[in-house]
PDB file of C-alpha atoms in Angstrom:
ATOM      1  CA  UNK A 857     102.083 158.035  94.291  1.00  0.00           C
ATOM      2  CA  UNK A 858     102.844 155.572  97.363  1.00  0.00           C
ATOM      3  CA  UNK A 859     103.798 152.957  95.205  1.00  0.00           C
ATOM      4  CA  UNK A 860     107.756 153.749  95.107  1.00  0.00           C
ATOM      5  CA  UNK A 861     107.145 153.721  99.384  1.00  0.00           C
ATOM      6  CA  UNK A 862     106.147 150.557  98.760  1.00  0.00           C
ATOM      7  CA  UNK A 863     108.254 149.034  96.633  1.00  0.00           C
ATOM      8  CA  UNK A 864     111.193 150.003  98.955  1.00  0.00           C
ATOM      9  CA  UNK A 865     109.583 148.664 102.134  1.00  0.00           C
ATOM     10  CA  UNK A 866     108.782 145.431 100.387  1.00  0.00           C
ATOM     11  CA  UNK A 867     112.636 145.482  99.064  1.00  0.00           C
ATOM     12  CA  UNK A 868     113.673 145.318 102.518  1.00  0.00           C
ATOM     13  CA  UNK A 869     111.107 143.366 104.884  1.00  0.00           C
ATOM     14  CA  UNK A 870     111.884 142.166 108.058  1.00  0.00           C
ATOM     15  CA  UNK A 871     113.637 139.087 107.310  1.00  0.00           C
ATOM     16  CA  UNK A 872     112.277 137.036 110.535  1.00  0.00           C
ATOM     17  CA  UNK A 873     109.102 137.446 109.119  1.00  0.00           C
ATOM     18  CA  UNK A 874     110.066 135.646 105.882  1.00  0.00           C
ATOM     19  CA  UNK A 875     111.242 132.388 108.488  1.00  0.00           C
ATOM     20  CA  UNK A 876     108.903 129.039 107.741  1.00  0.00           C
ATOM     21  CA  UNK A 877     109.362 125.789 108.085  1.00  0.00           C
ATOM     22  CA  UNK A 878     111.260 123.419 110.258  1.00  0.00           C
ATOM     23  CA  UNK A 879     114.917 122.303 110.604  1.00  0.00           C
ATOM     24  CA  UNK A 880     117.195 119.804 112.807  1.00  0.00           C
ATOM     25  CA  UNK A 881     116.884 120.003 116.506  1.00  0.00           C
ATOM     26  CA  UNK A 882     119.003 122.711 118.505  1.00  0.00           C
ATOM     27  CA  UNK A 883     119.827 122.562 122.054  1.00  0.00           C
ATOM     28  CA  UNK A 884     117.178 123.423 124.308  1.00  0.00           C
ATOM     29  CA  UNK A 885     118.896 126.364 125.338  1.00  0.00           C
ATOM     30  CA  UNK A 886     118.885 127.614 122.252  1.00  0.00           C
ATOM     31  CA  UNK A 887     115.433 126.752 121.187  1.00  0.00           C
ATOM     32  CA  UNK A 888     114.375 128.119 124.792  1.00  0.00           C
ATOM     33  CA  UNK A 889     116.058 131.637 124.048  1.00  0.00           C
ATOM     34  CA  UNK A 890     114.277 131.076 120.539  1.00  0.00           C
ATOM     35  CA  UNK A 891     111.046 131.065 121.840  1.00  0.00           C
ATOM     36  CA  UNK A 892     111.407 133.927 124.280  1.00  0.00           C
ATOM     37  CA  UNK A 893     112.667 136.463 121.385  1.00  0.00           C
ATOM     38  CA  UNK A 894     109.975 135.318 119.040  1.00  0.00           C
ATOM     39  CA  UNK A 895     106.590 135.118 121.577  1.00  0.00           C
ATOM     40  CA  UNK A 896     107.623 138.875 122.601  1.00  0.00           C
ATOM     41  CA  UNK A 897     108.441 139.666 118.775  1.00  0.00           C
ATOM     42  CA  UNK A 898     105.396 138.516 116.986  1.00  0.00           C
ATOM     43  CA  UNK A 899     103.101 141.070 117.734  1.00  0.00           C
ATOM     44  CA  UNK A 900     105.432 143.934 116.313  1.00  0.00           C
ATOM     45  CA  UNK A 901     106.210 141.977 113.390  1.00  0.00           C
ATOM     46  CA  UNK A 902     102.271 141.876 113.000  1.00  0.00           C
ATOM     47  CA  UNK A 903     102.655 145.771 113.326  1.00  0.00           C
ATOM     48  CA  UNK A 904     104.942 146.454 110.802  1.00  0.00           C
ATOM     49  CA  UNK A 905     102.715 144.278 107.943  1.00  0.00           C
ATOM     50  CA  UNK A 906      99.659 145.653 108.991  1.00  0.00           C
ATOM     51  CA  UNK A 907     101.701 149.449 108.380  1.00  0.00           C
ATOM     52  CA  UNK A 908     103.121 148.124 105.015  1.00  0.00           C
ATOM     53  CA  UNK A 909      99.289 146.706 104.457  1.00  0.00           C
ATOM     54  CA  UNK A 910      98.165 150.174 104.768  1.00  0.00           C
ATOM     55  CA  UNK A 911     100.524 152.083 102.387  1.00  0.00           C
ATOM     56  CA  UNK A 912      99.720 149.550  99.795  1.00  0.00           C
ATOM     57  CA  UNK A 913      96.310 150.800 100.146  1.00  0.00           C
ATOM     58  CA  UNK A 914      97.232 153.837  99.408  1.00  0.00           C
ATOM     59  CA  UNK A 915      99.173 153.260  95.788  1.00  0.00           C
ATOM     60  CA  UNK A 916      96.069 154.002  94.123  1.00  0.00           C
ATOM     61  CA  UNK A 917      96.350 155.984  91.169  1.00  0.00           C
ATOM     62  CA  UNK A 918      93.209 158.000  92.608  1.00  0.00           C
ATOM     63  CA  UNK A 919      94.812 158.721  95.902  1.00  0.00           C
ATOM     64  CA  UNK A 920      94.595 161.791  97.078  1.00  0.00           C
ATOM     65  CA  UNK A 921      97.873 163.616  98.492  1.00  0.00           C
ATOM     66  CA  UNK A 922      96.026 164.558 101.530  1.00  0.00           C
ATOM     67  CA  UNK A 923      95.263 160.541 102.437  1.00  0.00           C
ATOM     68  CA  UNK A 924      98.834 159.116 101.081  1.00  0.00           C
ATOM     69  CA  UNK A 925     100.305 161.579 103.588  1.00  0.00           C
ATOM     70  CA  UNK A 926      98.046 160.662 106.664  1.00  0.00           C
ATOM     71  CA  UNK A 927      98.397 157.390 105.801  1.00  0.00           C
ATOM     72  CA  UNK A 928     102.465 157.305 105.632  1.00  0.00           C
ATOM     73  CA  UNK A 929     102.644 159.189 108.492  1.00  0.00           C
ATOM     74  CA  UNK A 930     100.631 157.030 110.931  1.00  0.00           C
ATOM     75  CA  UNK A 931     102.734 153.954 109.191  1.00  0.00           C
ATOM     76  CA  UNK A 932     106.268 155.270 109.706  1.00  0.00           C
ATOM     77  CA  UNK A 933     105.653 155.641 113.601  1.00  0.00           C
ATOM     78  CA  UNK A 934     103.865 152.050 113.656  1.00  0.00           C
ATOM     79  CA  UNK A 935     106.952 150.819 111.820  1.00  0.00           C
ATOM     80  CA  UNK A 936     108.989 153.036 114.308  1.00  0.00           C
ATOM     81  CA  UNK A 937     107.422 152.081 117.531  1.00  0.00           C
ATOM     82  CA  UNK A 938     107.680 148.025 116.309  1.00  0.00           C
ATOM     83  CA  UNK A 939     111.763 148.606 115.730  1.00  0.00           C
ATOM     84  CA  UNK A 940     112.146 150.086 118.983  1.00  0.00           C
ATOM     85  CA  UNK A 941     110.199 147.416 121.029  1.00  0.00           C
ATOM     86  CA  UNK A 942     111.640 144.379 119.010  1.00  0.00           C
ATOM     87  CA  UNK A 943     115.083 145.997 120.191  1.00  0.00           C
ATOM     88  CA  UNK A 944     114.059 145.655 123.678  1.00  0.00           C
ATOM     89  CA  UNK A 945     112.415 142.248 122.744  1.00  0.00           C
ATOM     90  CA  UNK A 946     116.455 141.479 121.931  1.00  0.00           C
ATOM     91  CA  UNK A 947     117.372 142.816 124.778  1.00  0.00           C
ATOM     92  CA  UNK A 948     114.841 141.207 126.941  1.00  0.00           C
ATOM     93  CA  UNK A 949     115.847 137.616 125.512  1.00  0.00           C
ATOM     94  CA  UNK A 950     119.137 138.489 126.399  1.00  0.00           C
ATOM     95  CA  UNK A 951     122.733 137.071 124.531  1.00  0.00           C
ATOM     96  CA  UNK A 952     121.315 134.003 122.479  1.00  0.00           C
ATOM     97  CA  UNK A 953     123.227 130.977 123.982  1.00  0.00           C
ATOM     98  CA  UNK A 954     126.004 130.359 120.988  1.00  0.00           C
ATOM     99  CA  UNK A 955     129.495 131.846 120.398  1.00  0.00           C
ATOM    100  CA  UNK A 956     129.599 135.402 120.220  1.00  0.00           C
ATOM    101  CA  UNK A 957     126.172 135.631 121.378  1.00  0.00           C
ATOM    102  CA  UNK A 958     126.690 138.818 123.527  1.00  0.00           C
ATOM    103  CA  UNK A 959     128.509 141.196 120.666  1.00  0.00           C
ATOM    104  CA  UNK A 960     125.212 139.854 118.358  1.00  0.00           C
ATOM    105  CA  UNK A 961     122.988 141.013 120.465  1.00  0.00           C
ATOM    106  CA  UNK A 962     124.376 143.956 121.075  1.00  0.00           C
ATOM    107  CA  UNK A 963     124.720 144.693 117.308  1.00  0.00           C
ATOM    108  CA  UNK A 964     120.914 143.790 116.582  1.00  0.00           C
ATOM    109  CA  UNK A 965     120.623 145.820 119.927  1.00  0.00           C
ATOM    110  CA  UNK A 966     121.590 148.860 118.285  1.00  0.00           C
ATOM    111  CA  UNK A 967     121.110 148.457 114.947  1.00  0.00           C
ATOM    112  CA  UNK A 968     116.822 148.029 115.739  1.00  0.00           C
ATOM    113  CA  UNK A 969     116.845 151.110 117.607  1.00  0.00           C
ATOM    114  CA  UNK A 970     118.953 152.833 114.467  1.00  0.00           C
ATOM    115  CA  UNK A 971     116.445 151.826 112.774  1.00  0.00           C
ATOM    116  CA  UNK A 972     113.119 153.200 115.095  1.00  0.00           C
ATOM    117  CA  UNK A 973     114.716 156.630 114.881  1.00  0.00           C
ATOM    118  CA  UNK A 974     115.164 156.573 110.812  1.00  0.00           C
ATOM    119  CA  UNK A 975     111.572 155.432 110.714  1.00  0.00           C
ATOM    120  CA  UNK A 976     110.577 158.279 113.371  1.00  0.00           C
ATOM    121  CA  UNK A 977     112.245 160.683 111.132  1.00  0.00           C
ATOM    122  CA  UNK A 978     111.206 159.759 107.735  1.00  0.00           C
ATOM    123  CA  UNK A 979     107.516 160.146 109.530  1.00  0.00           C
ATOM    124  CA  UNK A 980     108.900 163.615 109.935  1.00  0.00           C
ATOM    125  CA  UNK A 981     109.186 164.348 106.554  1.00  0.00           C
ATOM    126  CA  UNK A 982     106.391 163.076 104.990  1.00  0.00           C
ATOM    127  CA  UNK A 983     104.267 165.287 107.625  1.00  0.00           C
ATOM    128  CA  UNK A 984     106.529 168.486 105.796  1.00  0.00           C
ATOM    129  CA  UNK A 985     105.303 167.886 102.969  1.00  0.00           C
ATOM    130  CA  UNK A 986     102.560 170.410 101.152  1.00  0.00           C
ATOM    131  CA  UNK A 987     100.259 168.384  99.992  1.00  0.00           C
ATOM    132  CA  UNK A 988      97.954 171.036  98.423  1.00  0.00           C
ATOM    133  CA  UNK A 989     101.064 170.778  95.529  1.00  0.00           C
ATOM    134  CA  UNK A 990     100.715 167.799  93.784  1.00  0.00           C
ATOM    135  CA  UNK A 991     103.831 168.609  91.877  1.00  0.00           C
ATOM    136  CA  UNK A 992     105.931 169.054  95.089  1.00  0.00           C
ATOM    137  CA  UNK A 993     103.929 166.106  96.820  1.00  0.00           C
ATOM    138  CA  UNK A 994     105.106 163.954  94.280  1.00  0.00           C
ATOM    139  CA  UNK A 995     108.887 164.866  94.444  1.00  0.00           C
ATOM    140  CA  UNK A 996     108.948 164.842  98.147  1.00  0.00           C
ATOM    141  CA  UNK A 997     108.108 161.231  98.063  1.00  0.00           C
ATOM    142  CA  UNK A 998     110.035 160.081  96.066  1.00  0.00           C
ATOM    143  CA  UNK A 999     113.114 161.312  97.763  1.00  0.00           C
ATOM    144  CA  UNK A1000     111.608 159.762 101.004  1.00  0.00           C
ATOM    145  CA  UNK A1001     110.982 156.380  99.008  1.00  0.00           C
ATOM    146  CA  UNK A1002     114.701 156.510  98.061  1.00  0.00           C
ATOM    147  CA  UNK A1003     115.908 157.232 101.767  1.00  0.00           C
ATOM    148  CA  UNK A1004     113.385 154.583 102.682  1.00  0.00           C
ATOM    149  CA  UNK A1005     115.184 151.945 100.636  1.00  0.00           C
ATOM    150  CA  UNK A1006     118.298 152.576 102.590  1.00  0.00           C
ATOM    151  CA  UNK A1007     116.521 152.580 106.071  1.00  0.00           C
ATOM    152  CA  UNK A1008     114.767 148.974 105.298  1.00  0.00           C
ATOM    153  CA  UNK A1009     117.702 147.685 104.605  1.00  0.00           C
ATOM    154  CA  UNK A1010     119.181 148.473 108.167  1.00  0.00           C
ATOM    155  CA  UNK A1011     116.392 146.849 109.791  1.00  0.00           C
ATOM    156  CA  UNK A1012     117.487 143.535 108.335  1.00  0.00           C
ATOM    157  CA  UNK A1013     120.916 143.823 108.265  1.00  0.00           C
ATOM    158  CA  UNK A1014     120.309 144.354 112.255  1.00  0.00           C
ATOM    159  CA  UNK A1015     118.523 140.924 112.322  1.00  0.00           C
ATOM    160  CA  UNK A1016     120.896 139.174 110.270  1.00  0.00           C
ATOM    161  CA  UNK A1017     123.243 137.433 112.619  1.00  0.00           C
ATOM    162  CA  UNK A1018     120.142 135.971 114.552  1.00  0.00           C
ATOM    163  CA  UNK A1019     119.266 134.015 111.845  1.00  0.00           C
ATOM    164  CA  UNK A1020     122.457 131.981 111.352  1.00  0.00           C
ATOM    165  CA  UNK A1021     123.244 128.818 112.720  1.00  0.00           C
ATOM    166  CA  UNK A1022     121.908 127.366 115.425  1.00  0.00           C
ATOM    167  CA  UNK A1023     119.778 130.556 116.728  1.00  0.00           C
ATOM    168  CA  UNK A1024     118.384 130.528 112.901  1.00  0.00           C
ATOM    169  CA  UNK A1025     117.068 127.141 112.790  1.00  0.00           C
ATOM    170  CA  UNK A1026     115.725 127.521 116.634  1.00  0.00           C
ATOM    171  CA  UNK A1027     113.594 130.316 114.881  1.00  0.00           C
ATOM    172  CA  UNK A1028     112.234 128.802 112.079  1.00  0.00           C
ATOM    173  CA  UNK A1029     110.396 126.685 114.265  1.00  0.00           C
ATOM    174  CA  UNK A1030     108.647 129.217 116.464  1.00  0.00           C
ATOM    175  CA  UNK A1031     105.302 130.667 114.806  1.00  0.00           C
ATOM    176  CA  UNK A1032     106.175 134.177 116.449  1.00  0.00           C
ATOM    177  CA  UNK A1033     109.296 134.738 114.148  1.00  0.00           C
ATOM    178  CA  UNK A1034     107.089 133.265 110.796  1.00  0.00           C
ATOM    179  CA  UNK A1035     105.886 135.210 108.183  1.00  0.00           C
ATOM    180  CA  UNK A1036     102.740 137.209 108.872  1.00  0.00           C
ATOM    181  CA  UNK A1037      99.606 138.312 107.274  1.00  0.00           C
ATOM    182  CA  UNK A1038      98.177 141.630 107.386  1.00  0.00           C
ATOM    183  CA  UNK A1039      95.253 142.072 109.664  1.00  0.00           C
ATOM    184  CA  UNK A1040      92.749 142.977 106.614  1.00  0.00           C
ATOM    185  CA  UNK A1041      93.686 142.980 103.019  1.00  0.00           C
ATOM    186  CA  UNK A1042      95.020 146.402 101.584  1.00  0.00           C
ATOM    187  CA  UNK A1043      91.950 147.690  99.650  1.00  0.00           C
ATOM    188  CA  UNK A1044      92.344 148.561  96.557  1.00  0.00           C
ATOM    189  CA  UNK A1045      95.742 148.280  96.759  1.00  0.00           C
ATOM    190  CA  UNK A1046      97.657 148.380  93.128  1.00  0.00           C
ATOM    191  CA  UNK A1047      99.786 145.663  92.566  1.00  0.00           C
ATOM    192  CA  UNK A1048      99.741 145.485  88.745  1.00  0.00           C
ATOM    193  CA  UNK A1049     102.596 147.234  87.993  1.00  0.00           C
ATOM    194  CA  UNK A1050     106.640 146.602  88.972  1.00  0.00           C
ATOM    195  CA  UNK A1051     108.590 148.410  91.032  1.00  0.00           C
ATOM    196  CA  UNK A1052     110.733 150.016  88.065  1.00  0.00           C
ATOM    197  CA  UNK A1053     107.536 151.334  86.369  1.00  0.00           C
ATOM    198  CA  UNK A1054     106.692 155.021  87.959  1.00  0.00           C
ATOM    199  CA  UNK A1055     106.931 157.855  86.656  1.00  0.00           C
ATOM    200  CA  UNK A1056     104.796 158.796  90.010  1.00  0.00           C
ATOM    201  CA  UNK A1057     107.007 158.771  93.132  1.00  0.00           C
ATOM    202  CA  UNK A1058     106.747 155.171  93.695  1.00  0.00           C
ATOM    203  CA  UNK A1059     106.625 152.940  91.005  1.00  0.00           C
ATOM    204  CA  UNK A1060     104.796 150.027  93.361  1.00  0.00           C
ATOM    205  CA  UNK A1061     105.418 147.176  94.849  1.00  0.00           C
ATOM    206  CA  UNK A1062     103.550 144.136  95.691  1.00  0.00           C
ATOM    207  CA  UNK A1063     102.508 143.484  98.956  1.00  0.00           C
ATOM    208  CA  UNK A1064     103.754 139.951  99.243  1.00  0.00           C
ATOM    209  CA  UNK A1065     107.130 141.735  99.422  1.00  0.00           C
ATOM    210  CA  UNK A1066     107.093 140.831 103.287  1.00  0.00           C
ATOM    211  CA  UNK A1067     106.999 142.683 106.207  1.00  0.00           C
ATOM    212  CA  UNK A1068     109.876 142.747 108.313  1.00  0.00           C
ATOM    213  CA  UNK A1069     111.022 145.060 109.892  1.00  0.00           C
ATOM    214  CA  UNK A1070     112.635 146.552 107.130  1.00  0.00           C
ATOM    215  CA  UNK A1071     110.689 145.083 104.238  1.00  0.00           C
ATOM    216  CA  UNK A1072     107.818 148.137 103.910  1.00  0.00           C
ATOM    217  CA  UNK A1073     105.965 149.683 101.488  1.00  0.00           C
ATOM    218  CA  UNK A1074     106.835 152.891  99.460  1.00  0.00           C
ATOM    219  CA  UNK A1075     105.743 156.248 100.483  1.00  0.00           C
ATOM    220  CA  UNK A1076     102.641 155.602  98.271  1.00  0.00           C
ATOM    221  CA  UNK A1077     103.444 158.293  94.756  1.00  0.00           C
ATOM    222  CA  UNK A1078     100.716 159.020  92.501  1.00  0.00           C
ATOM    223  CA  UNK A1079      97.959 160.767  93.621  1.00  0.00           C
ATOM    224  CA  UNK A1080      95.957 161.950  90.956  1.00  0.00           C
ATOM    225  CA  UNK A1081      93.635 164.676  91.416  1.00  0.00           C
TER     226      UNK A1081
END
């Protein structure tokens, strides 16, 4: 049933989390800002895998409604809470040192925090949902999978503009801003079977999708009972 969830947060994952390797040397200003962003960002990036981890977990064709919505709904606000403190890592790090640095970070400024409350409010919905009817269950997540596809997408689009030029290749050397792994495998977690398969609310994703911000799991469909 979660599986749609999580093909549309894998569809859309944080793209500083998807950042490896190493590039030509920036100015030190730049790497400096670089390394401020990132040491303050890593351990919300580490959040939002560890909440795409979980509704993985939960894509299970044996999931139970009950679990998938527990499980959603304690994800959405981790994914919620991370956008809203990697906005004030932005802010913290200040206008990265290159030409129209300020109007960038304003953008990824309020784009993050767009982002915390869509999360906050999809967390919403998934905790109105009746869970004792499969049926409605069901349809109810997939409607939040599809507004979820739209919402990851934000979160990266927000992000964007850091990742260009100089400020991009600054980033690609700091660990904090490089992919992450989830604290504990997702048990269980179905990973057989694409993203356009479902006939259950979310037709699954894999959880190598990556976790950024915006790259998350579906609202896990498919609970049988």
């Amino acid at each position: 049933m979660n599986k749609k969830l999580a093909a549309a947060l894998s569809g859309g994952a944080v793209l500083m989390l998807t950042l490896s390797g190493c590039s030509d040397d920036s100015s030190k200003k730049v790497d400096d800002w670089a390394k401020t962003f990132c040491n303050t960002a890593q351990p919300q990036f580490k959040k939002i895998t560890d909440a795409n981890a979980a509704i993985q977990a939960q894509t299970r064709d044996d999931s139970k409604p009950a679990d998938v919505q527990k499980t959603d709904s304690t994800a959405f606000q981790q994914i919620s809470d991370a956008y809203k403190a990697l906005a004030g890592a932005v802010d913290k790090a200040g206008a990265p040192p290159v030409k129209d640095g300020a109007t960038t970070q304003q953008e990824a400024v309020k784009g993050l925090n767009a982002s915390s409350v869509a999360y906050a409010n999809l967390k919403k919905k998934v905790d109105a949902l009746d869970a004792g009817d499969q049926a409605a269950f069901a349809k109810g997540l997939e409607d939040i999978a599809t507004e979820l596809g739209k919402t990851s997408s934000t979160g990266d689009a927000s992000l964007k503009n850091l990742e260009s030029g100089d400020v991009g290749k600054a980033m690609q050397k700091q660990p904090g801003c490089q992919k992450q792994t989830p604290s504990s495998p997702a048990p269980g977690s179905d990973t057989s079977a694409s993203p356009s398969q479902s006939a259950s609310p979310s037709g699954s994703a894999s959880p190598s999708g990556s976790a950024s911000p915006s790259g998350s799991a579906s609202p896990s469909q498919s609970a049988k009972s």
